[in-house]
Rosetta silent file (secondary structure, phi, psi, omega in degrees, C-alpha in Angstrom):
SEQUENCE: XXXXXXXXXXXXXXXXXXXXXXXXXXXXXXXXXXXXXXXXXXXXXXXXXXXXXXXXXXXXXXXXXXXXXXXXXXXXXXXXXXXXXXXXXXXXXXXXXXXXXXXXXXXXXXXXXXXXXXXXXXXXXXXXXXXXXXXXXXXXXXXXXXXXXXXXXXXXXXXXXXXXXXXXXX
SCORE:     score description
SCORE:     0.000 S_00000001
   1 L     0.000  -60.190  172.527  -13.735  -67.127   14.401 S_00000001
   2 H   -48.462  -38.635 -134.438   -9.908  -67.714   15.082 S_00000001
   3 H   -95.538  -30.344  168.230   -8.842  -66.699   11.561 S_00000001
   4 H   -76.445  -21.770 -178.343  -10.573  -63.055   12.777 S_00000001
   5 H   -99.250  -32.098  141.718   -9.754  -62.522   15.945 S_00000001
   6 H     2.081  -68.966 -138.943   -6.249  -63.326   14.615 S_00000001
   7 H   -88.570  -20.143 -169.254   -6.416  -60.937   12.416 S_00000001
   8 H   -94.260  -43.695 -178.694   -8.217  -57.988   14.841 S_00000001
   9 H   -52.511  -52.208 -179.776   -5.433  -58.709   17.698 S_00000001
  10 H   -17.858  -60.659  134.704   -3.240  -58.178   15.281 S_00000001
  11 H   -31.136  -59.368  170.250   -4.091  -55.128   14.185 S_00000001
  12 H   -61.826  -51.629  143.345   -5.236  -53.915   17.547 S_00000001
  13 L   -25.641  -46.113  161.850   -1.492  -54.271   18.273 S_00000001
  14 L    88.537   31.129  177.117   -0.188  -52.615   15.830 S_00000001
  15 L  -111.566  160.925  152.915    1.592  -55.499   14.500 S_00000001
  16 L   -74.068  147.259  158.992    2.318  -56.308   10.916 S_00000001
  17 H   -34.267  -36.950 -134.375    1.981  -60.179    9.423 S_00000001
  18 H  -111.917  -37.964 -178.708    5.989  -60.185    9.028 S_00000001
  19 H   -90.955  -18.055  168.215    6.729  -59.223   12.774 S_00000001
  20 H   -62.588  -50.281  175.571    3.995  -61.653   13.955 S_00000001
  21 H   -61.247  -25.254  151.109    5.410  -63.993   11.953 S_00000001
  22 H   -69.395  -58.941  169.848    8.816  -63.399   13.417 S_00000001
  23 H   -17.534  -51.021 -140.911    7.325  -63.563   17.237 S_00000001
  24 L  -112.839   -1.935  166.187    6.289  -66.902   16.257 S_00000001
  25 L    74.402   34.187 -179.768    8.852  -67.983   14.628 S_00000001
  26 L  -135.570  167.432  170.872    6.977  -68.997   11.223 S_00000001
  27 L   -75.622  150.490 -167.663    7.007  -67.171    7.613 S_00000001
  28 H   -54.762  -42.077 -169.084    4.255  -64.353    6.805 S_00000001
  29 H   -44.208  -54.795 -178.318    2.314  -66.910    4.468 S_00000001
  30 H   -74.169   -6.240  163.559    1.154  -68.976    7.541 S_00000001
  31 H   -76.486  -27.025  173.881   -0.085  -66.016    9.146 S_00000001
  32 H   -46.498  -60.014 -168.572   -1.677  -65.266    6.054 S_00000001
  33 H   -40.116  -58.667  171.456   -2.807  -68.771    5.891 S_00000001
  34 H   -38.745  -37.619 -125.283   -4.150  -68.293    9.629 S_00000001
  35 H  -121.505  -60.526  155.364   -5.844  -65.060    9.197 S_00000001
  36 L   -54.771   -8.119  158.440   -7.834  -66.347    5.882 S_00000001
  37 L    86.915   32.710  174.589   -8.928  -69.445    7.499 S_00000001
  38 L  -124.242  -13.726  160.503   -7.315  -71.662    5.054 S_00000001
  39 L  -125.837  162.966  173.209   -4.698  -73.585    8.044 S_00000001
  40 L  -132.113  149.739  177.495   -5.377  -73.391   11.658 S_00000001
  41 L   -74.950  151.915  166.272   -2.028  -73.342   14.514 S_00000001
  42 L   -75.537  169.935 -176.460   -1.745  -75.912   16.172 S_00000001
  43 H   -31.804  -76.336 -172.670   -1.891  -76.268   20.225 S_00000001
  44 H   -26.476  -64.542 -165.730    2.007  -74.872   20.614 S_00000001
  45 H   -61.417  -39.326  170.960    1.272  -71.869   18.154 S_00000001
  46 H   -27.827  -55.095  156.771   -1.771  -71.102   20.311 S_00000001
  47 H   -39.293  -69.820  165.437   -0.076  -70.688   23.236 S_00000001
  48 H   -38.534  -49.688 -157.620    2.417  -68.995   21.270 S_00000001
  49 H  -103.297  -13.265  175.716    0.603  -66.493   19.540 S_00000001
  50 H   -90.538  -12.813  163.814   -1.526  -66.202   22.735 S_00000001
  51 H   -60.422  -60.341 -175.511    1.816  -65.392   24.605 S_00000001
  52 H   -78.445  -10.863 -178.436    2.721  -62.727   22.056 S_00000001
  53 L   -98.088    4.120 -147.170   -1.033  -61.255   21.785 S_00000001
  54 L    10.961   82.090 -174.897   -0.622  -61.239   25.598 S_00000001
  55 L  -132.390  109.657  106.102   -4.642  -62.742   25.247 S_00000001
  56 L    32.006  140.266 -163.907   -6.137  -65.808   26.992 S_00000001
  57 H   -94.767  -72.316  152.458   -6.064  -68.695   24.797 S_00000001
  58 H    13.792  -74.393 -169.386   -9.787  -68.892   25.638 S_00000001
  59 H   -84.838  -25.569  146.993  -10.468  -65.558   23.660 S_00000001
  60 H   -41.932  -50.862 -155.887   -8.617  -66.855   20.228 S_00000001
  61 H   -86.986   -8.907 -173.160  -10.895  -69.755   20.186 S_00000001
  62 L   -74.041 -130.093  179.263  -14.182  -67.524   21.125 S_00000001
  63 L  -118.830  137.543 -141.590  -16.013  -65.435   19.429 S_00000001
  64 L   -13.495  162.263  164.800  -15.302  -63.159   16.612 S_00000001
  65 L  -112.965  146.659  170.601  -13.331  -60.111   19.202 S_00000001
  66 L   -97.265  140.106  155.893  -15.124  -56.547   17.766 S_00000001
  67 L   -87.682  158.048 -159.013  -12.807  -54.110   17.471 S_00000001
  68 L   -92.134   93.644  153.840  -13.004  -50.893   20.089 S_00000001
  69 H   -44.933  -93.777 -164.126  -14.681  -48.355   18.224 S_00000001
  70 H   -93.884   39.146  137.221  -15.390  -46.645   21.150 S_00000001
  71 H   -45.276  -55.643 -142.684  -12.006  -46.492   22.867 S_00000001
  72 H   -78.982  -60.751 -159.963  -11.203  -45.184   19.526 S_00000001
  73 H   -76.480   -9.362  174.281  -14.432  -42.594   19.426 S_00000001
  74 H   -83.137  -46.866 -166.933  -13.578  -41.566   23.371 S_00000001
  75 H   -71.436  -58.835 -171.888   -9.724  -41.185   22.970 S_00000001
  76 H   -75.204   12.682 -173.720  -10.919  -38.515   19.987 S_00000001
  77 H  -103.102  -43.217 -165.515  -13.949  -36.992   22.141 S_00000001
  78 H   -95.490    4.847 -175.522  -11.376  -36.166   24.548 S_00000001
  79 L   -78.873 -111.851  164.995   -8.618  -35.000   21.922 S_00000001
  80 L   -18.912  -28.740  165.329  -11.574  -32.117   20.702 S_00000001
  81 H   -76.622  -50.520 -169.064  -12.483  -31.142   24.555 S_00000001
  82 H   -47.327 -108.866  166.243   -8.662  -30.387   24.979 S_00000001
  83 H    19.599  -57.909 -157.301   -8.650  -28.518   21.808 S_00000001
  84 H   -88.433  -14.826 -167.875  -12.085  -26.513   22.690 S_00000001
  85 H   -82.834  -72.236 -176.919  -10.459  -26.072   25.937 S_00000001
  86 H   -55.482  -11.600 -172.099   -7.346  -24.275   24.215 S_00000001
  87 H   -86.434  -37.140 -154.346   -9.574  -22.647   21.470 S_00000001
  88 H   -82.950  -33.030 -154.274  -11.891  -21.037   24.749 S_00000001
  89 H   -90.814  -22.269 -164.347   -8.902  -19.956   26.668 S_00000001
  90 H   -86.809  -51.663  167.424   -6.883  -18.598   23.516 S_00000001
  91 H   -38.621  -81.902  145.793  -10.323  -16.726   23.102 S_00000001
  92 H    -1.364  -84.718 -176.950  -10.057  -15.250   26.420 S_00000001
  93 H   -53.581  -55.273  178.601   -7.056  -13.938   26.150 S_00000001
  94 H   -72.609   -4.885  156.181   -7.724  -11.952   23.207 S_00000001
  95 H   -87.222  -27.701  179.782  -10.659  -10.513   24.613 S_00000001
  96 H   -71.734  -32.093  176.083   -9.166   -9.264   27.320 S_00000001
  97 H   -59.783  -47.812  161.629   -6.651   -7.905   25.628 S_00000001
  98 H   -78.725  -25.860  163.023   -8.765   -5.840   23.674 S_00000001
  99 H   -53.774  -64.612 -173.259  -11.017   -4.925   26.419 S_00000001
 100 H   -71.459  -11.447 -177.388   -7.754   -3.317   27.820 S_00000001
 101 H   -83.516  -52.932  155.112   -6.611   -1.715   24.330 S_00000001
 102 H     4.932  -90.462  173.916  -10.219   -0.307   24.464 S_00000001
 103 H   -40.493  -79.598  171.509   -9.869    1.260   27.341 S_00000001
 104 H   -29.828  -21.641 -179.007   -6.447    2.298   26.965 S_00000001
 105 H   -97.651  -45.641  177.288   -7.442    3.970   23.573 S_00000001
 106 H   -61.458  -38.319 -166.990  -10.738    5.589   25.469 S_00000001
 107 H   -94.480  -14.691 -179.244   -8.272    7.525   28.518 S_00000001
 108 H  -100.910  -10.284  174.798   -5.075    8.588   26.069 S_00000001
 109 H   -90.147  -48.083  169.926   -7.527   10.154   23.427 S_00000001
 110 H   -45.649 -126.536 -163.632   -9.631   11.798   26.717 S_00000001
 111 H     7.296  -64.074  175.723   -6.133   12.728   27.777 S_00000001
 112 H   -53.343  -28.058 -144.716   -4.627   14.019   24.553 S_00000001
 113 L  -112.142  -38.766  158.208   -7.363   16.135   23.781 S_00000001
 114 H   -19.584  -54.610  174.486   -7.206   17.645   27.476 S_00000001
 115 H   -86.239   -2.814 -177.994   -3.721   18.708   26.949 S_00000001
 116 H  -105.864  -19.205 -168.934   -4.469   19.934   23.538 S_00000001
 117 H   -86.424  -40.056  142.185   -7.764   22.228   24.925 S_00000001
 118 H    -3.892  -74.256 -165.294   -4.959   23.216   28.008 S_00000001
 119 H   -71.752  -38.656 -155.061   -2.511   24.150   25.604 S_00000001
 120 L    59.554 -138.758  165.997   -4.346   26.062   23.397 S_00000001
 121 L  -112.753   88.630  176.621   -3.183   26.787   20.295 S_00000001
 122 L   -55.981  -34.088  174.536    0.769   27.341   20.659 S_00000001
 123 H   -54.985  -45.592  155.525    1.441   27.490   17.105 S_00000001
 124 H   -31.560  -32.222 -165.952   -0.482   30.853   16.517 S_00000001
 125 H   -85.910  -19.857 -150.316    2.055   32.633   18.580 S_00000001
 126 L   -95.584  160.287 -177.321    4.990   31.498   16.410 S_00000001
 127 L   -64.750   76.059  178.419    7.297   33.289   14.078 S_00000001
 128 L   -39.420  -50.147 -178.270    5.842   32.620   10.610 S_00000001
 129 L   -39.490  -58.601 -168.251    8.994   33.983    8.828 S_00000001
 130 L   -57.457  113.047 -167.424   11.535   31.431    9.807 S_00000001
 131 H   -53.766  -36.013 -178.034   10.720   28.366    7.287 S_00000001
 132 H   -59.843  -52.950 -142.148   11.652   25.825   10.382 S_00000001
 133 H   -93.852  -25.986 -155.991    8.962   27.310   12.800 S_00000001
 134 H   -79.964  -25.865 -165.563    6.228   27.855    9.775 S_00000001
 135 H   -88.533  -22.898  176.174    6.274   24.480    8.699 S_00000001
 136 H   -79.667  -43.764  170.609    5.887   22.968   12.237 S_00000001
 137 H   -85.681   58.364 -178.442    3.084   25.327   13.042 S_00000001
 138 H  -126.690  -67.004  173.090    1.454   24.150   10.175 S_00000001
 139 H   -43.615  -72.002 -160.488    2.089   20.296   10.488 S_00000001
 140 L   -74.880   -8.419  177.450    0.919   20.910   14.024 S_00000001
 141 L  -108.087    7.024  148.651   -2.490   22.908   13.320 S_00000001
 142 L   -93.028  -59.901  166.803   -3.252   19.965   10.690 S_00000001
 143 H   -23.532  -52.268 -178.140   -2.481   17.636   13.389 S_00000001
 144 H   -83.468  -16.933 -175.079   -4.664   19.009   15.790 S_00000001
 145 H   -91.251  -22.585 -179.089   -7.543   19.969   13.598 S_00000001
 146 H   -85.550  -64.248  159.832   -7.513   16.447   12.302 S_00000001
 147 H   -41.501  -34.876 -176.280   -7.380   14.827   15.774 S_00000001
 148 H   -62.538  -49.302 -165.660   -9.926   17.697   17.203 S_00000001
 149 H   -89.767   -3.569  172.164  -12.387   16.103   14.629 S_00000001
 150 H  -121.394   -4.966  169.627  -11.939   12.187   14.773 S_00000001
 151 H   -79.050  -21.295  169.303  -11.517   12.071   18.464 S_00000001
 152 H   -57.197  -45.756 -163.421  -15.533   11.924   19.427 S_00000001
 153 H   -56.426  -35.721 -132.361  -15.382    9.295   16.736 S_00000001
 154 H   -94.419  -41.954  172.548  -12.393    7.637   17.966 S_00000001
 155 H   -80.980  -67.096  145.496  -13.956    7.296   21.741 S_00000001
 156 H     1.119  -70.956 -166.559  -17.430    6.164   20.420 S_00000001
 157 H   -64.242  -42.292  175.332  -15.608    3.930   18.889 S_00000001
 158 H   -92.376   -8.979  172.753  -13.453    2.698   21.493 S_00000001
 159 H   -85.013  -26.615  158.445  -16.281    2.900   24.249 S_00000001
 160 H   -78.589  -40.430  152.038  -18.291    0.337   22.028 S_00000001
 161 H   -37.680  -63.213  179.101  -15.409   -1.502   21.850 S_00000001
 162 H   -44.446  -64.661 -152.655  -15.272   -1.500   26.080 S_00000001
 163 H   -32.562  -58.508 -166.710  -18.782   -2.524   25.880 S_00000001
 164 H   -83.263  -28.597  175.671  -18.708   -5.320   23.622 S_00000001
 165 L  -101.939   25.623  112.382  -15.711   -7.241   24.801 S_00000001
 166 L    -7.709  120.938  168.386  -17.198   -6.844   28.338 S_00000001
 167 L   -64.590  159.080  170.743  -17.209  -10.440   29.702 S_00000001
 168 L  -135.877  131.449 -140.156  -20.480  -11.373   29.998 S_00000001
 169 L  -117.137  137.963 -155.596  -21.397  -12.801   33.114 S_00000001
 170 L  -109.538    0.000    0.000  -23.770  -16.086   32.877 S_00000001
């Protein structure tokens, strides 16, 4: 029973043989010696080592000490809520965020295509000769004809988007 609960204070401590063995002012062997049961300390070292274990002399000579598993399995329960905590909140964030790029993607393509049905088609009107103006109303009636045709998609798309990152309320 001593030469283990030796050996679990120890340990629980966070000590080494060789710094116990300094504390106590003996060489690592007799802690060995101690800790395998093959010498026992005398009265003094008791004290001593019950001094340096801050322990009750009492609870050396008692019975085996267990060590605290679940100090151990609690300190790491609460480790993993923190964690799930930062995992939930980091979640969050990134919903919201998309929930507003959603949106924000649903009102500037409604917007754009407002100003482009507005506008009408300016490029029709333009001077076709001049190489500068032809290639810009060109660029810009593939632009718009490309955009004319992926914006239903592109709000469907982003309105299912709103939808889906919608908190959902429990």
């Amino acid at each position: 029973m001593l030469s283990e609960n030796i050996k679990t204070i120890r340990k629980s401590k966070g000590l080494s043989q060789e710094e116990l063995a300094i504390q106590c002012h003996v060489v690592r062997q007799t802690v060995s010696k101690w800790e395998r049961g093959l010498s026992v300390p005398d009265s003094e070292m008791l004290i001593t080592l019950s001094e340096v274990f801050e322990t009750p002399v009492y609870i050396l000579l008692g019975e085996n000490i267990q060590e605290k598993k679940a100090d151990d399995l609690k300190a790491i329960s609460e480790k993993l809520e923190v964690i799930n905590l930062q995992l939930a909140q980091r979640k969050e964030r990134r919903r919201k965020l998309l929930h507003g790029l959603f949106i924000s993607l649903c009102i500037g393509t409604v917007i754009l295509f407002s100003l482009l049905l507005k506008m009408g088609s300016p490029y029709l009107n333009w001077d076709y000769k001049s190489p500068e103006t032809a290639v810009m109303g060109v660029g810009l009636h593939a632009l718009e004809w490309l955009f004319v045709r992926l914006a239903p998609i592109v709000i469907l798309g982003a309105a299912l988007g709103t939808v889906f990152t919608k908190r959902k309320v429990s």
